[in-house]
Coordinates of N, CA, C and O in Angstrom, one line a residue:
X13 N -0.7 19.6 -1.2 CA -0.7 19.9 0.2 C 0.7 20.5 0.6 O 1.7 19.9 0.2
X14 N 0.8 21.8 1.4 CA 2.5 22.5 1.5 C 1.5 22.8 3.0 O 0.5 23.4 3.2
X15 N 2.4 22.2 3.7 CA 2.3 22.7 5.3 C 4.1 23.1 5.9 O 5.0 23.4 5.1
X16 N 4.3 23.1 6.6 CA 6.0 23.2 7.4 C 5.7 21.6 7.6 O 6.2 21.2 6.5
X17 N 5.3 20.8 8.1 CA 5.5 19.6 8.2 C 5.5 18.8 7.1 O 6.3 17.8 6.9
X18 N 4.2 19.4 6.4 CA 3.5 18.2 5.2 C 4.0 18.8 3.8 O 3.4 19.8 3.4
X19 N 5.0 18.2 2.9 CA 5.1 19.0 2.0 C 5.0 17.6 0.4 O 5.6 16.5 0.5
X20 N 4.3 17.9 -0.5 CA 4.2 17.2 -1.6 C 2.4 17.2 -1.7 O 1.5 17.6 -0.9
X21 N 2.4 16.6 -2.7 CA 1.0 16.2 -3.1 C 0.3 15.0 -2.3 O 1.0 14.0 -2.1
X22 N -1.3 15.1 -1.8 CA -1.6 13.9 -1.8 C -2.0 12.8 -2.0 O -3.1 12.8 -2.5
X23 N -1.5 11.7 -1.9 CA -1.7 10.3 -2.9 C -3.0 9.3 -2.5 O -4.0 8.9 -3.2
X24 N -2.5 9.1 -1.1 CA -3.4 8.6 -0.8 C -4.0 8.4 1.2 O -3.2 8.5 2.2
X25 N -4.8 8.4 1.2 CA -5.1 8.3 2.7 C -5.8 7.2 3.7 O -6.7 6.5 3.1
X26 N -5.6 7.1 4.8 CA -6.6 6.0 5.5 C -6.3 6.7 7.0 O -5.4 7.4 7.4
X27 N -7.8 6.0 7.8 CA -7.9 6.6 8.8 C -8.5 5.2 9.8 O -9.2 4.3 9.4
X28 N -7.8 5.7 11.5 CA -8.3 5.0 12.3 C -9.4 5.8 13.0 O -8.8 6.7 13.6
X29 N -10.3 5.9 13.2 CA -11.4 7.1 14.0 C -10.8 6.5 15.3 O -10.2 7.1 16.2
X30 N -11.2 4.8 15.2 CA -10.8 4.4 16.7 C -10.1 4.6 18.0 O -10.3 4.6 19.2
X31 N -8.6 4.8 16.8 CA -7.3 5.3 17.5 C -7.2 6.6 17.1 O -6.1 7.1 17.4
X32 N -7.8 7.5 16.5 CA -8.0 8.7 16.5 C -6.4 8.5 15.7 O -5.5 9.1 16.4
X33 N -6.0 7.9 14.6 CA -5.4 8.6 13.5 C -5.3 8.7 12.1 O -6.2 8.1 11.6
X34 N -4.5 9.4 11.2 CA -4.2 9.5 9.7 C -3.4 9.3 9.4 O -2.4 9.8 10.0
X35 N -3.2 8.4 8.3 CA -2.0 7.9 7.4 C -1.9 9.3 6.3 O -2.8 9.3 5.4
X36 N -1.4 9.8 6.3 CA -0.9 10.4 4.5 C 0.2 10.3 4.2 O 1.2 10.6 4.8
X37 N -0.2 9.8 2.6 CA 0.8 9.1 1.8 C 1.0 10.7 0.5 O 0.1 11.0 -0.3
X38 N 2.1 11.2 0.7 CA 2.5 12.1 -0.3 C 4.0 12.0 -1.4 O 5.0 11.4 -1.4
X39 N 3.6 13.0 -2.2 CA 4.7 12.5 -3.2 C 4.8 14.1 -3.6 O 3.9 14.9 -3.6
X40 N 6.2 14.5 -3.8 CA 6.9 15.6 -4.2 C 6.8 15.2 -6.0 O 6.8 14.2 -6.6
X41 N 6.7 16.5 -6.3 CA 6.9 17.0 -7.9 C 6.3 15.7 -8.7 O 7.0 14.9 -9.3
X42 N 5.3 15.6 -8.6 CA 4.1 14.5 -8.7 C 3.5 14.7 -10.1 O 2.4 14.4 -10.4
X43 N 4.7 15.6 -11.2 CA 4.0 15.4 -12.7 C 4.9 15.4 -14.0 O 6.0 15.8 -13.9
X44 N 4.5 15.0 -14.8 CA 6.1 14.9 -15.8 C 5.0 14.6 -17.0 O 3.8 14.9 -17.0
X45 N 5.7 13.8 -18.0 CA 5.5 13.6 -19.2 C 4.7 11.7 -19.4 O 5.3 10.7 -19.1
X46 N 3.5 11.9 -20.1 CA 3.0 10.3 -19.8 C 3.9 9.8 -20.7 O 4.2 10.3 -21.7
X47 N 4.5 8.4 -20.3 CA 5.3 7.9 -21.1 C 6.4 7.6 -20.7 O 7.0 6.5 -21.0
X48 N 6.9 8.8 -19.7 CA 8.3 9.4 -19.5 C 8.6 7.8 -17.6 O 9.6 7.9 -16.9
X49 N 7.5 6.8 -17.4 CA 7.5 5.9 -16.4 C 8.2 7.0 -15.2 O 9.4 6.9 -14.9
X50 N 7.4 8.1 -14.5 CA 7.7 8.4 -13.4 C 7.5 7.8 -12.4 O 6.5 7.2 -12.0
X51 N 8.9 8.0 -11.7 CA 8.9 7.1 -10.1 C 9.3 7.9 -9.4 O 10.3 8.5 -9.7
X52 N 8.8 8.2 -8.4 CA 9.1 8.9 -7.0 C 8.9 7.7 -5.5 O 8.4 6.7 -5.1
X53 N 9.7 8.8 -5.2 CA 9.9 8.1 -3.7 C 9.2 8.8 -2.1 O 9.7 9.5 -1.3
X54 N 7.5 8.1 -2.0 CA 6.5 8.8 -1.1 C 6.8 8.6 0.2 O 7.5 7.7 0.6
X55 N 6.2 9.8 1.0 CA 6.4 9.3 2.3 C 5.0 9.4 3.0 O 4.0 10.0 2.7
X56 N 5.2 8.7 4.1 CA 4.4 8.6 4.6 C 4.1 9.1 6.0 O 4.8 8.7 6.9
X57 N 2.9 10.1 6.1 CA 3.1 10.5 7.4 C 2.0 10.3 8.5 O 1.0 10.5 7.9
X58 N 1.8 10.1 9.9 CA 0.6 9.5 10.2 C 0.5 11.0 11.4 O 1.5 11.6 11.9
X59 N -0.7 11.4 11.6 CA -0.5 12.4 12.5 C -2.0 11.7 13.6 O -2.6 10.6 13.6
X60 N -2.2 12.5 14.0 CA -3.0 12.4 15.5 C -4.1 13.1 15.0 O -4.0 14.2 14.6
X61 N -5.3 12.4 15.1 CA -6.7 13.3 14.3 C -7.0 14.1 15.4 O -7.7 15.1 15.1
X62 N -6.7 13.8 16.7 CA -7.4 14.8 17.7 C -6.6 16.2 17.7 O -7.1 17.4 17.6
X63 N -5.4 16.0 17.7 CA -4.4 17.5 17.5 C -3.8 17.8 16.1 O -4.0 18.8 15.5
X64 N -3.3 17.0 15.7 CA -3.2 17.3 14.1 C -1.6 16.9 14.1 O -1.0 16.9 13.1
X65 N -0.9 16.4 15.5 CA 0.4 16.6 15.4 C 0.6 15.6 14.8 O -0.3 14.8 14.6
X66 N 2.1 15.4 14.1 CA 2.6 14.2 13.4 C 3.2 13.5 14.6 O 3.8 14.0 15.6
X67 N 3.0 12.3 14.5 CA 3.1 11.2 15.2 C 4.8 10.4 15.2 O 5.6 10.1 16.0
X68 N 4.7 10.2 13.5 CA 6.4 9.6 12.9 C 5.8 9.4 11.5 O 4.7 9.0 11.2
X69 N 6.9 9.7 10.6 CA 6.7 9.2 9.1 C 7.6 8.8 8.8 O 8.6 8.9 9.5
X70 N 7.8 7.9 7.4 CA 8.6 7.0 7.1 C 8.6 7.6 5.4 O 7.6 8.0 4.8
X71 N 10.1 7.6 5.0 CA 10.3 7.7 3.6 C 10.1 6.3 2.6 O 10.7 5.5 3.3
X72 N 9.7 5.7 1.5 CA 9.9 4.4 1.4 C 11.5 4.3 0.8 O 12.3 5.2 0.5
X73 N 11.8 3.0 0.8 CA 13.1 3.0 0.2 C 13.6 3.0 -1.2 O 14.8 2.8 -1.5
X74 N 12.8 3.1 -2.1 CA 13.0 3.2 -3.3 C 12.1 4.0 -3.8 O 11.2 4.6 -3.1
X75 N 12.2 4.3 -5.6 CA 11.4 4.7 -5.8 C 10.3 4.1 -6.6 O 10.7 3.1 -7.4
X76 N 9.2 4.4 -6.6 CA 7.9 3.7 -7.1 C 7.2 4.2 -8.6 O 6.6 5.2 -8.7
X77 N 7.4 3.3 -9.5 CA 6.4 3.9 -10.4 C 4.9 4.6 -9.9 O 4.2 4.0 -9.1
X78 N 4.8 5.8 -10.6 CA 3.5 6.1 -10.5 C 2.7 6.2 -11.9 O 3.4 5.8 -12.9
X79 N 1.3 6.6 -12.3 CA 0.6 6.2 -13.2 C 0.0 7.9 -13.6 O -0.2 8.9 -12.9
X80 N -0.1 7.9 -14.4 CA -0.5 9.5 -15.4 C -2.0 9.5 -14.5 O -2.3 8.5 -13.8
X81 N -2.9 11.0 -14.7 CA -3.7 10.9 -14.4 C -4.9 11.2 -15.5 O -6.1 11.2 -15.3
X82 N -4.4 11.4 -16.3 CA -4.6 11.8 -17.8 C -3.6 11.1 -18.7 O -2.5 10.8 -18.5
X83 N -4.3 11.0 -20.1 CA -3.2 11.0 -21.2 C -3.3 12.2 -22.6 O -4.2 12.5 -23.3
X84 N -1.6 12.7 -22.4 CA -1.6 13.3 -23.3 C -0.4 13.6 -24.1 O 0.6 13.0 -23.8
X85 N -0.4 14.1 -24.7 CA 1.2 13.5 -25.8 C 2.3 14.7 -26.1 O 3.3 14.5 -26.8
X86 N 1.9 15.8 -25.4 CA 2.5 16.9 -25.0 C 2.5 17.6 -23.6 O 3.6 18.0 -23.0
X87 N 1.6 17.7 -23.2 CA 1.7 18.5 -21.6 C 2.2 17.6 -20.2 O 2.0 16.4 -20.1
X88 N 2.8 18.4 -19.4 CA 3.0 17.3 -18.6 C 1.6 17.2 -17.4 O 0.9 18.2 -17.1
X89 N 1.4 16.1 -17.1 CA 0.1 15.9 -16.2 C 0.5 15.3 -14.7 O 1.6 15.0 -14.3
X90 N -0.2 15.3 -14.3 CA 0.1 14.6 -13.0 C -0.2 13.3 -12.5 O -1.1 12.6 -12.7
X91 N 0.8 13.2 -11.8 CA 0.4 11.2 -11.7 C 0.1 10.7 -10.4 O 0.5 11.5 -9.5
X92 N -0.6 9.8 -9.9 CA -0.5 9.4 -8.9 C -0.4 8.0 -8.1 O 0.3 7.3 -8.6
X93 N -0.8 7.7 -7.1 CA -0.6 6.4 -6.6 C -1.8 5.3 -7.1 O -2.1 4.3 -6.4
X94 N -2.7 5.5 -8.5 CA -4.1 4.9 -8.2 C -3.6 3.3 -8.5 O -4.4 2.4 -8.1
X95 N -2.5 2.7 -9.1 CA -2.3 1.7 -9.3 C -1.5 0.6 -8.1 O -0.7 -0.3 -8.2
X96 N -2.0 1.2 -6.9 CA -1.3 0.4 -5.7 C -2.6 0.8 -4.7 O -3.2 1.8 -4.5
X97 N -2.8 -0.5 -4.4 CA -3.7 -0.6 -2.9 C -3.7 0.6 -1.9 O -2.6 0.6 -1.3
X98 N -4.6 1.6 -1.5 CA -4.3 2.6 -0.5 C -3.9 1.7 0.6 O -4.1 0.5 0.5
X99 N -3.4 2.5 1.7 CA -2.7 1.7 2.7 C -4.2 1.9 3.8 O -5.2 2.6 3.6
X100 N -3.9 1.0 4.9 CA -5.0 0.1 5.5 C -4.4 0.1 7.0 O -3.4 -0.3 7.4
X101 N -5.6 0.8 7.8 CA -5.4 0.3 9.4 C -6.2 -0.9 9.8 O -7.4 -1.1 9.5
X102 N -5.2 -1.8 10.5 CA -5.8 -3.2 10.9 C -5.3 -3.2 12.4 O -4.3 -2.6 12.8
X103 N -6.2 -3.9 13.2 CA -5.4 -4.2 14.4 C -4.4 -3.4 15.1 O -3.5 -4.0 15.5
X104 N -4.5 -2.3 15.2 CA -2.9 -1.1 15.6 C -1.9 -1.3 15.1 O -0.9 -1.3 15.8
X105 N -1.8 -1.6 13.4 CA -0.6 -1.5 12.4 C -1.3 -1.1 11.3 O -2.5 -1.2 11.1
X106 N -0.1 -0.2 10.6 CA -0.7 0.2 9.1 C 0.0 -0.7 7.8 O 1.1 -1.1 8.0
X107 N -0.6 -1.0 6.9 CA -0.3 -1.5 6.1 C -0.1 -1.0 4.8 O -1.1 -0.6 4.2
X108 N 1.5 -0.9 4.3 CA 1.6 -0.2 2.5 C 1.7 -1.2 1.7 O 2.2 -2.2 2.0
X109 N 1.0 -0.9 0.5 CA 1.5 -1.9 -0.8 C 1.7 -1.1 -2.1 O 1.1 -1.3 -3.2
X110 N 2.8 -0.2 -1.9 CA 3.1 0.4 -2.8 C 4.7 -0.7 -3.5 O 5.0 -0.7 -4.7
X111 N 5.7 -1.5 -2.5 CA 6.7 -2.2 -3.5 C 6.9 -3.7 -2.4 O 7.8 -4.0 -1.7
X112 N 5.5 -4.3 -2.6 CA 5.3 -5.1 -1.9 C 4.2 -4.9 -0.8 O 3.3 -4.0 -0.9
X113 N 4.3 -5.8 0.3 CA 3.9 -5.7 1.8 C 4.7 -5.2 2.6 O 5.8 -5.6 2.7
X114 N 4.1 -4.1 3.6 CA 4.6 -3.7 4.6 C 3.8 -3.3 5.9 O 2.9 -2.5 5.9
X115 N 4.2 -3.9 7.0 CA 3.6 -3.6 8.2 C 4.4 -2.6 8.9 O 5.6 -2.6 8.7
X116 N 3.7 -1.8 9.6 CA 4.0 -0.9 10.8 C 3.3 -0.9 12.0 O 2.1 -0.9 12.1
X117 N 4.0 -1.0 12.9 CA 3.3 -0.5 14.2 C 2.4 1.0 14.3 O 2.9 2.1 14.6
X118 N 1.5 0.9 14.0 CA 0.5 2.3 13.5 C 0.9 3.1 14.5 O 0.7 4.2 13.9
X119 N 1.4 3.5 15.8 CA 1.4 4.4 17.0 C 2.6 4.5 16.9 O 3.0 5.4 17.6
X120 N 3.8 3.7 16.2 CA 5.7 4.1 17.1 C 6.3 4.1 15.5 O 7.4 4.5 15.1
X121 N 5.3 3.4 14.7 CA 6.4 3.4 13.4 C 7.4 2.2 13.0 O 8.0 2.1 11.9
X122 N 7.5 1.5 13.9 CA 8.1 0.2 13.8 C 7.9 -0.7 12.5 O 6.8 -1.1 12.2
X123 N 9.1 -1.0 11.7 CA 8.1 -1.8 11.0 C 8.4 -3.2 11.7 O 9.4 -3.6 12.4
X124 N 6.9 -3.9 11.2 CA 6.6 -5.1 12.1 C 6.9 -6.3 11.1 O 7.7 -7.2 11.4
X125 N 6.1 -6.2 10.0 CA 6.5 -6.6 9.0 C 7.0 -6.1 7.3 O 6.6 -5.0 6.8
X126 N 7.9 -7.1 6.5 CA 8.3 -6.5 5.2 C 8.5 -7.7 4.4 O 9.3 -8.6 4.5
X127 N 7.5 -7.3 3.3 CA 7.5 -9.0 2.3 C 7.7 -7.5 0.7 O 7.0 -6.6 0.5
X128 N 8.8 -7.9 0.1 CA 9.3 -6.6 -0.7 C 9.2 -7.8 -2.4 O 9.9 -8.8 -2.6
X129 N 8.1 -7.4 -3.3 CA 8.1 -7.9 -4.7 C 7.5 -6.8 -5.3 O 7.3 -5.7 -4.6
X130 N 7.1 -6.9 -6.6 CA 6.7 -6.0 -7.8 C 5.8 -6.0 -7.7 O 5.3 -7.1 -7.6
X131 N 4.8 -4.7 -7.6 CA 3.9 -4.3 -8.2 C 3.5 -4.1 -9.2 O 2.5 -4.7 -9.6
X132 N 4.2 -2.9 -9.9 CA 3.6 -2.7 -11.1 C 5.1 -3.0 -12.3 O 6.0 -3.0 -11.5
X133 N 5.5 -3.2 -13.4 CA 6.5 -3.8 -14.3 C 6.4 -2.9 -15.4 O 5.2 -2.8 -15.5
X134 N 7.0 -2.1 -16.4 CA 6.5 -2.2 -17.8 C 5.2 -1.9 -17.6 O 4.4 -2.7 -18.0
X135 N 4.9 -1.0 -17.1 CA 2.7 -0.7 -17.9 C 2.3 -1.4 -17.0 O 1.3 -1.1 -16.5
X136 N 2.8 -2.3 -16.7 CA 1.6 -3.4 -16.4 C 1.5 -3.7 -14.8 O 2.4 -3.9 -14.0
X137 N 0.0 -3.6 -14.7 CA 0.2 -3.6 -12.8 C 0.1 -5.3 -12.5 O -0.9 -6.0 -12.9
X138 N 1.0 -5.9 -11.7 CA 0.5 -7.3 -11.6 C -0.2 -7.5 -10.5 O 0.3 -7.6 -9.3
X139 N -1.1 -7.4 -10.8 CA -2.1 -7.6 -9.4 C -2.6 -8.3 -8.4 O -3.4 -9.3 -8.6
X140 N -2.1 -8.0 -6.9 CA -2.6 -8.7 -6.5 C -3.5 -8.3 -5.8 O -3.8 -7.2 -6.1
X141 N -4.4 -8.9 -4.6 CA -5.5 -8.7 -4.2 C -5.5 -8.0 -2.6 O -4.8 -8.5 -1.7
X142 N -6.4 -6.6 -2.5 CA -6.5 -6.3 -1.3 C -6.9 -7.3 -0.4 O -7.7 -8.3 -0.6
X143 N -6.1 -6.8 0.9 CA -6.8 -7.5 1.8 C -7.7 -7.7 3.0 O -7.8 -6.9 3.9
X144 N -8.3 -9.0 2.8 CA -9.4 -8.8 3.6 C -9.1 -9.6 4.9 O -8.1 -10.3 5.2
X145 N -10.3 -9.5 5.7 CA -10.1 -10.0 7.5 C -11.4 -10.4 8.0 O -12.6 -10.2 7.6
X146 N -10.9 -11.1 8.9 CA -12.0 -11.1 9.9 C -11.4 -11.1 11.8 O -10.4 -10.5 12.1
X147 N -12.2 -11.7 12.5 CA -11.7 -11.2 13.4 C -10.3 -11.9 14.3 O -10.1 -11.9 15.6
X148 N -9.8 -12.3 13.6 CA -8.6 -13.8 13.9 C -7.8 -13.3 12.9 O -6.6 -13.2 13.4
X149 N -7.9 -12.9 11.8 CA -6.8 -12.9 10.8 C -7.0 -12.3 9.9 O -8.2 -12.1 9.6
X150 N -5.7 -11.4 8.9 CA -6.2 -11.0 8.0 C -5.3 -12.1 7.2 O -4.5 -12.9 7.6
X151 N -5.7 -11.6 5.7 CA -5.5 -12.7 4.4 C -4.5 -11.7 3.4 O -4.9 -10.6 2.9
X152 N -3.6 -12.1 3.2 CA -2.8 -11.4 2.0 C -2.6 -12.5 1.1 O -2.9 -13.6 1.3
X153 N -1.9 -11.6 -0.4 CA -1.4 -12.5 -1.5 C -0.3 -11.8 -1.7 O -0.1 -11.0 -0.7
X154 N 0.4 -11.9 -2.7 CA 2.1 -11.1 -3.3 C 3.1 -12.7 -3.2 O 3.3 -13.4 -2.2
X155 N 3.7 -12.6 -5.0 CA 4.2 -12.8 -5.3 C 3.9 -14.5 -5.3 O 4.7 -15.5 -5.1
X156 N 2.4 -14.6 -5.6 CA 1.9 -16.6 -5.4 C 1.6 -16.8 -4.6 O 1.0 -17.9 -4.5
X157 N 1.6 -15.8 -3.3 CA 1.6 -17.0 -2.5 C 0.1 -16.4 -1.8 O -0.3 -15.5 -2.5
X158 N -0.7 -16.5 -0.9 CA -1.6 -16.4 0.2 C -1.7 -16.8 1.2 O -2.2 -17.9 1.4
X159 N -1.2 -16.1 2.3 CA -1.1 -15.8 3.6 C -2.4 -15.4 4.5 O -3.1 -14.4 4.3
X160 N -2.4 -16.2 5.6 CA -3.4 -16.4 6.8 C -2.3 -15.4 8.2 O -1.4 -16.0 8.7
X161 N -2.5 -14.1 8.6 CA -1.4 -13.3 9.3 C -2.5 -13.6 10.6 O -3.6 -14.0 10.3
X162 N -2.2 -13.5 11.9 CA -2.7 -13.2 13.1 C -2.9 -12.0 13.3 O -1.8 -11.4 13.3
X163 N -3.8 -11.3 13.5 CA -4.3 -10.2 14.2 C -4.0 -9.5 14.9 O -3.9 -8.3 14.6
X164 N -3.7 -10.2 16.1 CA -2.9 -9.8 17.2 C -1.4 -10.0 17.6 O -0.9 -9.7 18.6
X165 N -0.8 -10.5 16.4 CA 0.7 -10.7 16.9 C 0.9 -10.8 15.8 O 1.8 -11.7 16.0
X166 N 1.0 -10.7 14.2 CA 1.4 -10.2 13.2 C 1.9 -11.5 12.4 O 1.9 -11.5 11.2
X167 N 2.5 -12.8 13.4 CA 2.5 -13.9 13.0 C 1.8 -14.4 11.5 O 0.6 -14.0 11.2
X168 N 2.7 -15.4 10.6 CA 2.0 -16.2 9.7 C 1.4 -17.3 10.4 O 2.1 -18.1 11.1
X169 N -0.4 -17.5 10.4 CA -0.6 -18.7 10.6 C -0.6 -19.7 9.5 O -0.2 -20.8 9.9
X170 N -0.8 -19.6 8.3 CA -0.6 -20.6 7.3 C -0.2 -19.5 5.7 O -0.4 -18.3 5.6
X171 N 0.3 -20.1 5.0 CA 0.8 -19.8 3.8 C 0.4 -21.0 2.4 O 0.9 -22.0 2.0
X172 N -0.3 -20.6 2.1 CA -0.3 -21.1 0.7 C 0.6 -20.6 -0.4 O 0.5 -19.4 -0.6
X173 N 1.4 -21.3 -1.0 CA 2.3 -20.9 -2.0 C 2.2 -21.6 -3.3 O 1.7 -22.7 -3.2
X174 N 2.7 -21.2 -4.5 CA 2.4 -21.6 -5.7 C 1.0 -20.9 -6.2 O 0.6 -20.8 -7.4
X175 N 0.6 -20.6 -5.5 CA -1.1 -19.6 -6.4 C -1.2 -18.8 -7.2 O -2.2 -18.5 -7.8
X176 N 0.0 -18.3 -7.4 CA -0.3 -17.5 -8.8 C -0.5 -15.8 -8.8 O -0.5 -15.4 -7.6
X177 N -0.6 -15.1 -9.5 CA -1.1 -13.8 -9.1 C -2.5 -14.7 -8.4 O -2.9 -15.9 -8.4
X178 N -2.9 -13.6 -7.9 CA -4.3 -13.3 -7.4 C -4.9 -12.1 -7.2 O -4.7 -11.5 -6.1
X179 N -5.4 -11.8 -8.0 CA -6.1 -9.8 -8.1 C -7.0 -10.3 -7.1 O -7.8 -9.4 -7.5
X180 N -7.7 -11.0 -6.3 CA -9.1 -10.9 -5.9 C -9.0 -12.4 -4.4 O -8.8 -13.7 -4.5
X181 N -9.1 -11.6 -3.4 CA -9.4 -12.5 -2.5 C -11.1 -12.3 -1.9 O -11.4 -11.1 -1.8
X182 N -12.1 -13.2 -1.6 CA -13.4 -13.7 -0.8 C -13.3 -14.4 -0.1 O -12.9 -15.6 -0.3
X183 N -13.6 -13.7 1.5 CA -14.1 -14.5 2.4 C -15.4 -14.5 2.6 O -16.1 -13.5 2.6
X184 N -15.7 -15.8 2.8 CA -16.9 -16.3 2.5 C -16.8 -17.6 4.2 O -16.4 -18.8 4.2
X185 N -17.3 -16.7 5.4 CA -17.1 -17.7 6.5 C -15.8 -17.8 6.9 O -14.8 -17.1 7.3
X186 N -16.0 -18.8 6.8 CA -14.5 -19.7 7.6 C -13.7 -19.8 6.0 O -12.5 -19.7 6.1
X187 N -14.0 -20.0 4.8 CA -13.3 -20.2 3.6 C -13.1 -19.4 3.3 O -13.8 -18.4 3.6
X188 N -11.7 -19.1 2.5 CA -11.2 -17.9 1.5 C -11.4 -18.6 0.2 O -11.4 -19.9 0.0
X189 N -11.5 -17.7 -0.8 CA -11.6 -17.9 -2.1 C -10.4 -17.2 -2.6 O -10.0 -16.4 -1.8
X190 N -9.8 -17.3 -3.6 CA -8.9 -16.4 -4.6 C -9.0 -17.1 -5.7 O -8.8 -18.3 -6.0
X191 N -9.4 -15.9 -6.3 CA -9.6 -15.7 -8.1 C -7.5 -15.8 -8.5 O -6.5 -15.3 -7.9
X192 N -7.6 -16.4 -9.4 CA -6.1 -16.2 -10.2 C -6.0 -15.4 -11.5 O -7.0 -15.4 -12.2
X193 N -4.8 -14.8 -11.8 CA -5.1 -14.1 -13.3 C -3.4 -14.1 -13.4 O -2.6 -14.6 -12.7
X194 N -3.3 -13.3 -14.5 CA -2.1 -12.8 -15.1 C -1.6 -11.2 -14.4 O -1.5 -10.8 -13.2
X195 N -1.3 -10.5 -15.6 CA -0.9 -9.4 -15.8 C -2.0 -8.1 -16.4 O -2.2 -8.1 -17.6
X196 N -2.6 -7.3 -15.7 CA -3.2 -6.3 -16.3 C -2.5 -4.5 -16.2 O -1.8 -3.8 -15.4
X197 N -3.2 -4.2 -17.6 CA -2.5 -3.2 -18.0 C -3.1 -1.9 -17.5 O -4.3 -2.0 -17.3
X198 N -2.5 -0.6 -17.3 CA -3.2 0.3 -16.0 C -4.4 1.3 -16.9 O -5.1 2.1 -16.3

């Protein structure tokens, strides 16, 4: 994607129809050599679906491994974000999980919330689990633990800690489930 505003490749996207916006998540010079553990540093830009204008974007603060999109043992290929959760509109905040958790105020850019651990290590993505909601709360994991957030005020209602990775959260009613695992390879 090369606009005057929007410049790099795109990674990944999410949309509110509701609030009439777009998240895009882009990355500059987005190809190299598989092997070579490319990291760039994405930004992220949200614009206004009704006009197209950009709203506010944020650069992240480091840079992120990204993942080949191909393998090959000479050419350089291109890589992208597939080994991180696309980012997610909840409640009028966006949410990234490209080096950790991160909340935003989806409309001013604020961040609201920031819980900063590893995603991906050496090859290997440690996985944890998208997250899911209902209408009171959404449910996260990162770094053991699983978190009950409020909806409306961004608040921890409860925290479970010690759990382990968790690639996989189910709600099922009023119960959450999480699956536990290790380390998987991308």
């Amino acid at each position: 994607c090369q606009s005057e505003m929007l410049k790099g490749t795109v990674m990944q996207m999410a949309v509110d129809i509701d609030a009439s916006l777009l998240a895009v998540v882009l990355a500059r010079d987005a190809k190299g050599k598989v092997g070579s553990g490319l990291k760039r540093k994405p930004m992220v830009h949200v614009l206004d679906l009704s006009t197209g204008d950009e709203i506010w974007k944020h650069e992240l603060g480091s840079e992120i491994e990204m993942m080949p999109t191909r393998w090959s043992e000479n050419d350089d290929v291109g890589f992208t974000l597939d080994n991180y959760h696309p980012p997610m509109f909840i409640s009028g905040r966006l949410y990234l999980f490209y080096e950790g958790a991160t909340s935003f105020d989806a409309r001013t850019g604020k961040i609201r919330a920031r819980e900063k651990y590893k995603v991906n290590e050496s090859g290997l993505a440690l996985t944890e689990a998208a997250p899911v909601g209902d209408e009171a709360f959404i449910y996260t994991s990162g770094r053991g633990h699983v978190r009950a957030i409020q909806r409306d005020s961004g608040e921890v209602e409860w925290e479970a800690k010690d759990v382990g990775m968790t690639p996989e959260l189910v709600l099922a009613g009023r119960v959450i489930y999480a699956r536990t695992g290790g380390q998987f390879t991308r």
